[in-house]
Short mmCIF file of C-alpha atoms in Angstrom, two decimals:
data_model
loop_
_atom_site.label_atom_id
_atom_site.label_comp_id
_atom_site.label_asym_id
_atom_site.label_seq_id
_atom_site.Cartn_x
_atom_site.Cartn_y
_atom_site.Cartn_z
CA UNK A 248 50.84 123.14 54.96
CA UNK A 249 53.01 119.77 55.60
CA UNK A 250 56.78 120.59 56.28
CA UNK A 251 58.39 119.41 52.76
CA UNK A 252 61.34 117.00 52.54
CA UNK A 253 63.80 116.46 50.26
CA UNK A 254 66.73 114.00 50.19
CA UNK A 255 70.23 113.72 48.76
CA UNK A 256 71.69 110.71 48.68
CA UNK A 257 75.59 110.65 48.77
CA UNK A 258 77.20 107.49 47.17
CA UNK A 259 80.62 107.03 47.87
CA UNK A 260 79.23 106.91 52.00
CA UNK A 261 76.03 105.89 51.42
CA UNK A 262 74.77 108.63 53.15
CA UNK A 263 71.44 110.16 53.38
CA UNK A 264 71.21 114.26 53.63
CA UNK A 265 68.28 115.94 53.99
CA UNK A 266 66.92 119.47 53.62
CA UNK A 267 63.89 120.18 55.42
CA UNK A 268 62.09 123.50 55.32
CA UNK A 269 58.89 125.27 56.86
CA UNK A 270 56.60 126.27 53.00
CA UNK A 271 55.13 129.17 54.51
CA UNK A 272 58.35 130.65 55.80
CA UNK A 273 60.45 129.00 53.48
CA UNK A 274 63.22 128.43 57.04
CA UNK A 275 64.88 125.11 56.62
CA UNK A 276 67.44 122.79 58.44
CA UNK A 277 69.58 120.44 56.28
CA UNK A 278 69.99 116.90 58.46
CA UNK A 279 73.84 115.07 58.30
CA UNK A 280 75.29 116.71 55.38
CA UNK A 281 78.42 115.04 53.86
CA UNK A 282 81.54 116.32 52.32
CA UNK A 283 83.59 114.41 49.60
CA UNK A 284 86.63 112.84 51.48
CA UNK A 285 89.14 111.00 49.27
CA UNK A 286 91.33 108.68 51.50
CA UNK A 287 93.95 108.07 49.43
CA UNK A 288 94.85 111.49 48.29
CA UNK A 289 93.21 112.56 51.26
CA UNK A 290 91.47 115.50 49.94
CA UNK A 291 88.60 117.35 50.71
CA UNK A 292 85.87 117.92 47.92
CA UNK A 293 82.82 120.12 47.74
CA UNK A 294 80.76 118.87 45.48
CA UNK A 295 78.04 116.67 46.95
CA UNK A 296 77.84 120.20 49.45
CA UNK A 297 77.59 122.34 46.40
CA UNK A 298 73.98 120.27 45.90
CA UNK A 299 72.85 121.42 48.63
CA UNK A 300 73.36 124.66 48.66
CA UNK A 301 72.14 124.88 44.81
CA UNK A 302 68.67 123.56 45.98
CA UNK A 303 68.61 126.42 48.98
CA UNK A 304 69.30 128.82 46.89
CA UNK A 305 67.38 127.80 43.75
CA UNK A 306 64.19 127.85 45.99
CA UNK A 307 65.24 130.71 48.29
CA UNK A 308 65.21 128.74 51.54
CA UNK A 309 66.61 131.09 54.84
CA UNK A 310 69.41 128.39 56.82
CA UNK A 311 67.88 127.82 59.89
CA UNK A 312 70.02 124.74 61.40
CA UNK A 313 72.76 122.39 60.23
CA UNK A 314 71.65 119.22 62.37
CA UNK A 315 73.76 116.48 63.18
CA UNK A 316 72.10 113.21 64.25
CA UNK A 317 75.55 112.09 66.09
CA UNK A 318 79.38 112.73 65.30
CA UNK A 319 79.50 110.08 62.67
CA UNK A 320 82.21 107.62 62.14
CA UNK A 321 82.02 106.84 58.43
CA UNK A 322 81.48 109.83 56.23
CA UNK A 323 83.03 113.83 56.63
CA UNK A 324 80.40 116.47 57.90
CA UNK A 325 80.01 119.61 55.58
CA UNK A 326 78.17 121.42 58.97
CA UNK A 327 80.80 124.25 58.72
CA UNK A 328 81.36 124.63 55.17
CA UNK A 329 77.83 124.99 54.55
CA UNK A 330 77.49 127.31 57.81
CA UNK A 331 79.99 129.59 56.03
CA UNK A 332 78.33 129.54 52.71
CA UNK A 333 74.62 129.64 53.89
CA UNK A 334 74.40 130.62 57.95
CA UNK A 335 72.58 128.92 60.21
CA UNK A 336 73.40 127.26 63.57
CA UNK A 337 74.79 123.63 63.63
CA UNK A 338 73.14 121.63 66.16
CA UNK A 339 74.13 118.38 67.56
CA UNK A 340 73.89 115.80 70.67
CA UNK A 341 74.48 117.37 74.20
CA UNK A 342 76.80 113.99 74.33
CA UNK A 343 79.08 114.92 71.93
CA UNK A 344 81.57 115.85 74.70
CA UNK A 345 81.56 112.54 75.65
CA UNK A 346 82.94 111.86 71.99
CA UNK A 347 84.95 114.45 71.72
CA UNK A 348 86.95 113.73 74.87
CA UNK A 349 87.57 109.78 73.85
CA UNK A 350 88.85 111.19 71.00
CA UNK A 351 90.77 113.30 72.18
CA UNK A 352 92.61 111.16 74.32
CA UNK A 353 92.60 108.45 71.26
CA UNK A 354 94.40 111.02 68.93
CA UNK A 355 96.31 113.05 71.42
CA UNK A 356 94.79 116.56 70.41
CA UNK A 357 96.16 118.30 73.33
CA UNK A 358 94.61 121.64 71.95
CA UNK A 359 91.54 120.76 71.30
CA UNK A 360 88.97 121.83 74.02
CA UNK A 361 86.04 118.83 74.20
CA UNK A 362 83.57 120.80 75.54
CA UNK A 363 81.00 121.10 72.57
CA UNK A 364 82.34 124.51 71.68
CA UNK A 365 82.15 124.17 67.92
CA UNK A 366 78.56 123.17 67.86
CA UNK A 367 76.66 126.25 68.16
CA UNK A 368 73.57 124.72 70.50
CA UNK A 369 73.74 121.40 71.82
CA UNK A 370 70.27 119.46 72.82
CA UNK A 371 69.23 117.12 75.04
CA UNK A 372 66.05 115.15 75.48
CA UNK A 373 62.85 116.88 75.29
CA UNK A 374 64.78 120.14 73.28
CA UNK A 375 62.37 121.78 70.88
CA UNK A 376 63.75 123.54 67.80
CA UNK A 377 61.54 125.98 66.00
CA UNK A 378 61.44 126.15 61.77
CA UNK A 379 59.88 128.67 60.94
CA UNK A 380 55.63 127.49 61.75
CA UNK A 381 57.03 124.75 62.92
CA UNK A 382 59.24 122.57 65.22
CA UNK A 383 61.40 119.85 65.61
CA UNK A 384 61.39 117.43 68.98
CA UNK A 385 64.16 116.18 70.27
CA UNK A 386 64.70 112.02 71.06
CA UNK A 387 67.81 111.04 72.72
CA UNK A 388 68.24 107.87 70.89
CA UNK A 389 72.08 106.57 72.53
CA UNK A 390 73.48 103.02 71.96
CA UNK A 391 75.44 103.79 68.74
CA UNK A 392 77.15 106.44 70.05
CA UNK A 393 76.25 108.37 73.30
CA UNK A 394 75.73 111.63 71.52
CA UNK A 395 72.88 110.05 69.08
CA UNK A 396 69.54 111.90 68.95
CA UNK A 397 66.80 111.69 66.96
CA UNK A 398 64.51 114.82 65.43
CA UNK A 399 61.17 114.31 64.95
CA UNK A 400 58.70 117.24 63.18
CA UNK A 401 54.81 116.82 62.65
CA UNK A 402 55.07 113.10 61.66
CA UNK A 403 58.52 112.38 60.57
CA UNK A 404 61.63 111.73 62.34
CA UNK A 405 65.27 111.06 61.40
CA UNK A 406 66.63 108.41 63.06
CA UNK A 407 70.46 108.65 62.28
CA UNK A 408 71.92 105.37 62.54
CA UNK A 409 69.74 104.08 65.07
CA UNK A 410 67.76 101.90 62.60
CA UNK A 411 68.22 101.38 58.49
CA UNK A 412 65.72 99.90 56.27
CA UNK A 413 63.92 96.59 57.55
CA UNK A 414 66.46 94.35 55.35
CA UNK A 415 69.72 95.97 56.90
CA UNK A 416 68.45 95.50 60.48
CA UNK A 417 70.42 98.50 63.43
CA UNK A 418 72.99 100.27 63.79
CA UNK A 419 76.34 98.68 65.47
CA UNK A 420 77.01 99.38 69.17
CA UNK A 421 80.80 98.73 69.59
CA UNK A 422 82.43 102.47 68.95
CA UNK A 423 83.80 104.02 72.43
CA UNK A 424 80.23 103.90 74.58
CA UNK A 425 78.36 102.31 72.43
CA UNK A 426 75.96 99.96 74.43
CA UNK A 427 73.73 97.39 72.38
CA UNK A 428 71.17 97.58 75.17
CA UNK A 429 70.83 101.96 75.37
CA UNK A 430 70.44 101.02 71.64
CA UNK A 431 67.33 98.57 72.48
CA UNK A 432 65.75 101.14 74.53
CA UNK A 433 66.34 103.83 71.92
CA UNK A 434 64.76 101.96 69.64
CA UNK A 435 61.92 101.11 71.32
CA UNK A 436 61.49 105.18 72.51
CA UNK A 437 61.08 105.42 68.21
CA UNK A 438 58.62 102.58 67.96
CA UNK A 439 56.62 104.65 70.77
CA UNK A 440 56.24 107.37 68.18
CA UNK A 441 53.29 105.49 66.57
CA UNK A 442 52.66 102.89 63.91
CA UNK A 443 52.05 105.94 61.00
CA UNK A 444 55.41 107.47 61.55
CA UNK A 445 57.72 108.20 58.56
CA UNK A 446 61.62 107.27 59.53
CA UNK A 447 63.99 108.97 57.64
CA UNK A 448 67.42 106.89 57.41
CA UNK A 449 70.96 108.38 57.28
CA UNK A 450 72.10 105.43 55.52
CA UNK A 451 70.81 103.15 52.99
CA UNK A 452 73.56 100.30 52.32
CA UNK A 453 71.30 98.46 49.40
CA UNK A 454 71.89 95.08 50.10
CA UNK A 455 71.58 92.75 47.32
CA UNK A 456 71.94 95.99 44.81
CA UNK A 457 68.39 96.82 45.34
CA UNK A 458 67.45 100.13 44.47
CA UNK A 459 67.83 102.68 46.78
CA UNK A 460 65.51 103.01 49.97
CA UNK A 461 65.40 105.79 52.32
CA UNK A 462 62.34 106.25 54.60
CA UNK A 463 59.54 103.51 55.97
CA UNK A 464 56.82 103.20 58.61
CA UNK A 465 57.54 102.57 62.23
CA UNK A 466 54.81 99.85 61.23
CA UNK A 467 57.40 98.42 58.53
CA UNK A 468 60.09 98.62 61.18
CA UNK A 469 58.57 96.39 63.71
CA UNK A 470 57.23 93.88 61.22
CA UNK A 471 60.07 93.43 58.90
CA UNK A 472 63.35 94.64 60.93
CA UNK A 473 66.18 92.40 60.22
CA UNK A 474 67.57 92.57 63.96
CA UNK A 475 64.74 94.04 65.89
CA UNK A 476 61.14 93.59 65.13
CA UNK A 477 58.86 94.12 67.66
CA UNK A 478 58.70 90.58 69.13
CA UNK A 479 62.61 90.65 69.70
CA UNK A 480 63.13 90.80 73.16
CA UNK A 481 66.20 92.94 75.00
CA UNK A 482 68.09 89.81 75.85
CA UNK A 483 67.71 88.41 72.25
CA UNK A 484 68.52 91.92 70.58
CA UNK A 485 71.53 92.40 72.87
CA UNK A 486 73.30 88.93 72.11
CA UNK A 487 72.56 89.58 68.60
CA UNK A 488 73.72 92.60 68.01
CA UNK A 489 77.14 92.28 70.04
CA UNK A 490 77.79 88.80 68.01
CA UNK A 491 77.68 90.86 64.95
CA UNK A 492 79.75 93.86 66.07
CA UNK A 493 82.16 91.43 66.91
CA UNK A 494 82.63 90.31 63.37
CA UNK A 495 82.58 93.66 61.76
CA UNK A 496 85.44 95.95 60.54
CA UNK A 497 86.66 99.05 61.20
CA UNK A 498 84.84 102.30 58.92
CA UNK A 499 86.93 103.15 56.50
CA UNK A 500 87.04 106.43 57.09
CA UNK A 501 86.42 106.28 60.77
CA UNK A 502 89.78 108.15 61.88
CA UNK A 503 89.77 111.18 59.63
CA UNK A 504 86.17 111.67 59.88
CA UNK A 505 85.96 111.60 63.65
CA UNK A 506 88.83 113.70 63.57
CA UNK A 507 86.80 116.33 61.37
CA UNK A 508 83.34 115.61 62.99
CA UNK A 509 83.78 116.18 66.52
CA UNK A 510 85.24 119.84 65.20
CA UNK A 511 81.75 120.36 63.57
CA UNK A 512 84.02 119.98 59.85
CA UNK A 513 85.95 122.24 61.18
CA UNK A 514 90.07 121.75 60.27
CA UNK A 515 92.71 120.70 63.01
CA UNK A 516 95.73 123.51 62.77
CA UNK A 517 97.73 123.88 60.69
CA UNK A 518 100.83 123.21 60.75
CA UNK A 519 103.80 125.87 60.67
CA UNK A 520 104.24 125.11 56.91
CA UNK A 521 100.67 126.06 56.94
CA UNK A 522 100.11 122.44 55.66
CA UNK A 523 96.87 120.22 57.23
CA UNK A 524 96.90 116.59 58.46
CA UNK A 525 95.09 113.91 60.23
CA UNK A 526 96.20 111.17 62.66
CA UNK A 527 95.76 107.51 62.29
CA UNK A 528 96.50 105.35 65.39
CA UNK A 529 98.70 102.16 64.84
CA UNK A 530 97.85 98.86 66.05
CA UNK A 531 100.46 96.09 66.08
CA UNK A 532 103.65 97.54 66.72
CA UNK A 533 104.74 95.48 69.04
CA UNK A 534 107.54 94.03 67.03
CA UNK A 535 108.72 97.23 65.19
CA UNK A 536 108.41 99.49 68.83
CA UNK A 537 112.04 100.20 70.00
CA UNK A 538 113.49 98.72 73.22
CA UNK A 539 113.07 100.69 76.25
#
């Protein structure tokens, strides 16, 4: 029997989650699972979680791993909550620390140890993780972010932000490490997987308000990819893709959520009121800093 795969698609990030699960053993790993973050009251919400954890329990699925394709920049991971509600292990990229200690540095977390301690197993390239009859293989897929891997199982694999559908093109490459020429390479490790090969997106930012898309062919990819079809060459990819990162914005939701993700979802202290916050750096101060 075929691993079975079922996605949730979470709106307000465009976000893709995804619960994957073993039928004969009914063991499954949900894939970049999102919590509700509201910036401007800046609250925390469960309820795109909560559909998650309905469908695991409605079919009786046994938690295997919480897997995180990278520490992502534009949406809040539910990895812990959903750890605490349903087990499991959450998994991530060996390269996280390599996140984690930019931003550290970036918010001043003094306290907070960047040595992948909240992730309960970190992989590398090559890592094999078993589900129940079967397994997932492990791609390290940097140029995003260091800490990006792909998973791949029987014929499918999910990519992150490594690649969206044809008509968005690649992920961008100018966060702390990013490098638009690891991501060339990475992508070309996925096309390597074989023209049949179903790609499961994290993202799906339906350009031109076409209905949603979520998965396509490695075949699709390398015909139709916006940025990177497979006649692209490095040089061409690379002055490409840094000419658009150059014109691109900020996430949104970039500081709390890295704040939150390289914790696994896990909350920064409190403080002695008992109350929670978040940093945001400022930029442009020059004219408001006082005198030394």
């Amino acid at each position: 029997m075929s691993v079975v795969i079922t996605p949730f698609f979470h709106e307000p990030s465009y976000t893709l989650s995804y619960i994957v699960h073993c039928p004969e053993t009914m063991e499954c790993a949900i894939i970049d699972p999102a919590l509700d973050f509201d910036i401007y009251a800046g609250k925390l919400d469960n309820t795109f979680a909560q559909q998650l954890i309905d469908f695991v329990e409605a079919h009786n699925l046994t938690v295997k791993w919480i897997m995180e394709t990278h520490a992502h920049a534009d949406h809040v991971t539910a990895a812990t909550y959903l750890k605490n509600k349903l087990g499991g292990s959450i998994v991530c990229g060996a390269q996280v620390t390599s996140v984690q200690h930019t931003f550290k540095n970036l918010f001043n977390l003094p306290e907070f140890m960047d040595d992948g301690s909240q992730f309960d197993v970190l992989v590398n390239d090559g890592d094999e993780l078993k589900l129940g009859n079967l397994s997932f293989s492990v791609l390290a897929t940097p140029g995003h972010t260091p800490d990006s891997v792909t998973y791949v199982i029987e014929n499918n694999a999910f990519i992150g932000d490594t690649l969206f559908m044809p008509d968005s093109g690649s992920a961008r490459c100018d966060f702390p490490d990013g490098s638009a020429a690891e991501l060339y390479a990475s992508i070309q490790k996925i096309y390597a997987l074989g023209d049949n090969t179903t790609l499961y997106m994290c993202h799906d930012y339906q350009p031109n308000q076409r209905e949603l898309a979520y998965h396509c062919t490695v075949a699709q990819q390398k015909a139709d990819n916006l940025h990177i079809s497979a006649g692209v060459t490095k040089e061409d990819y690379v002055n490409t893709r840094e000419t658009r990162d150059g014109s691109l914005k900020v996430p949104r939701l970039i500081y709390p959520s890295l704040q939150l993700n390289i914790r696994a979802g896990q909350l920064p202290p409190a403080d002695e009121t008992g109350q929670y916050f978040l940093k945001t750096p400022l930029t442009g101060v020059e004219h408001l800093a006082p005198k030394s």
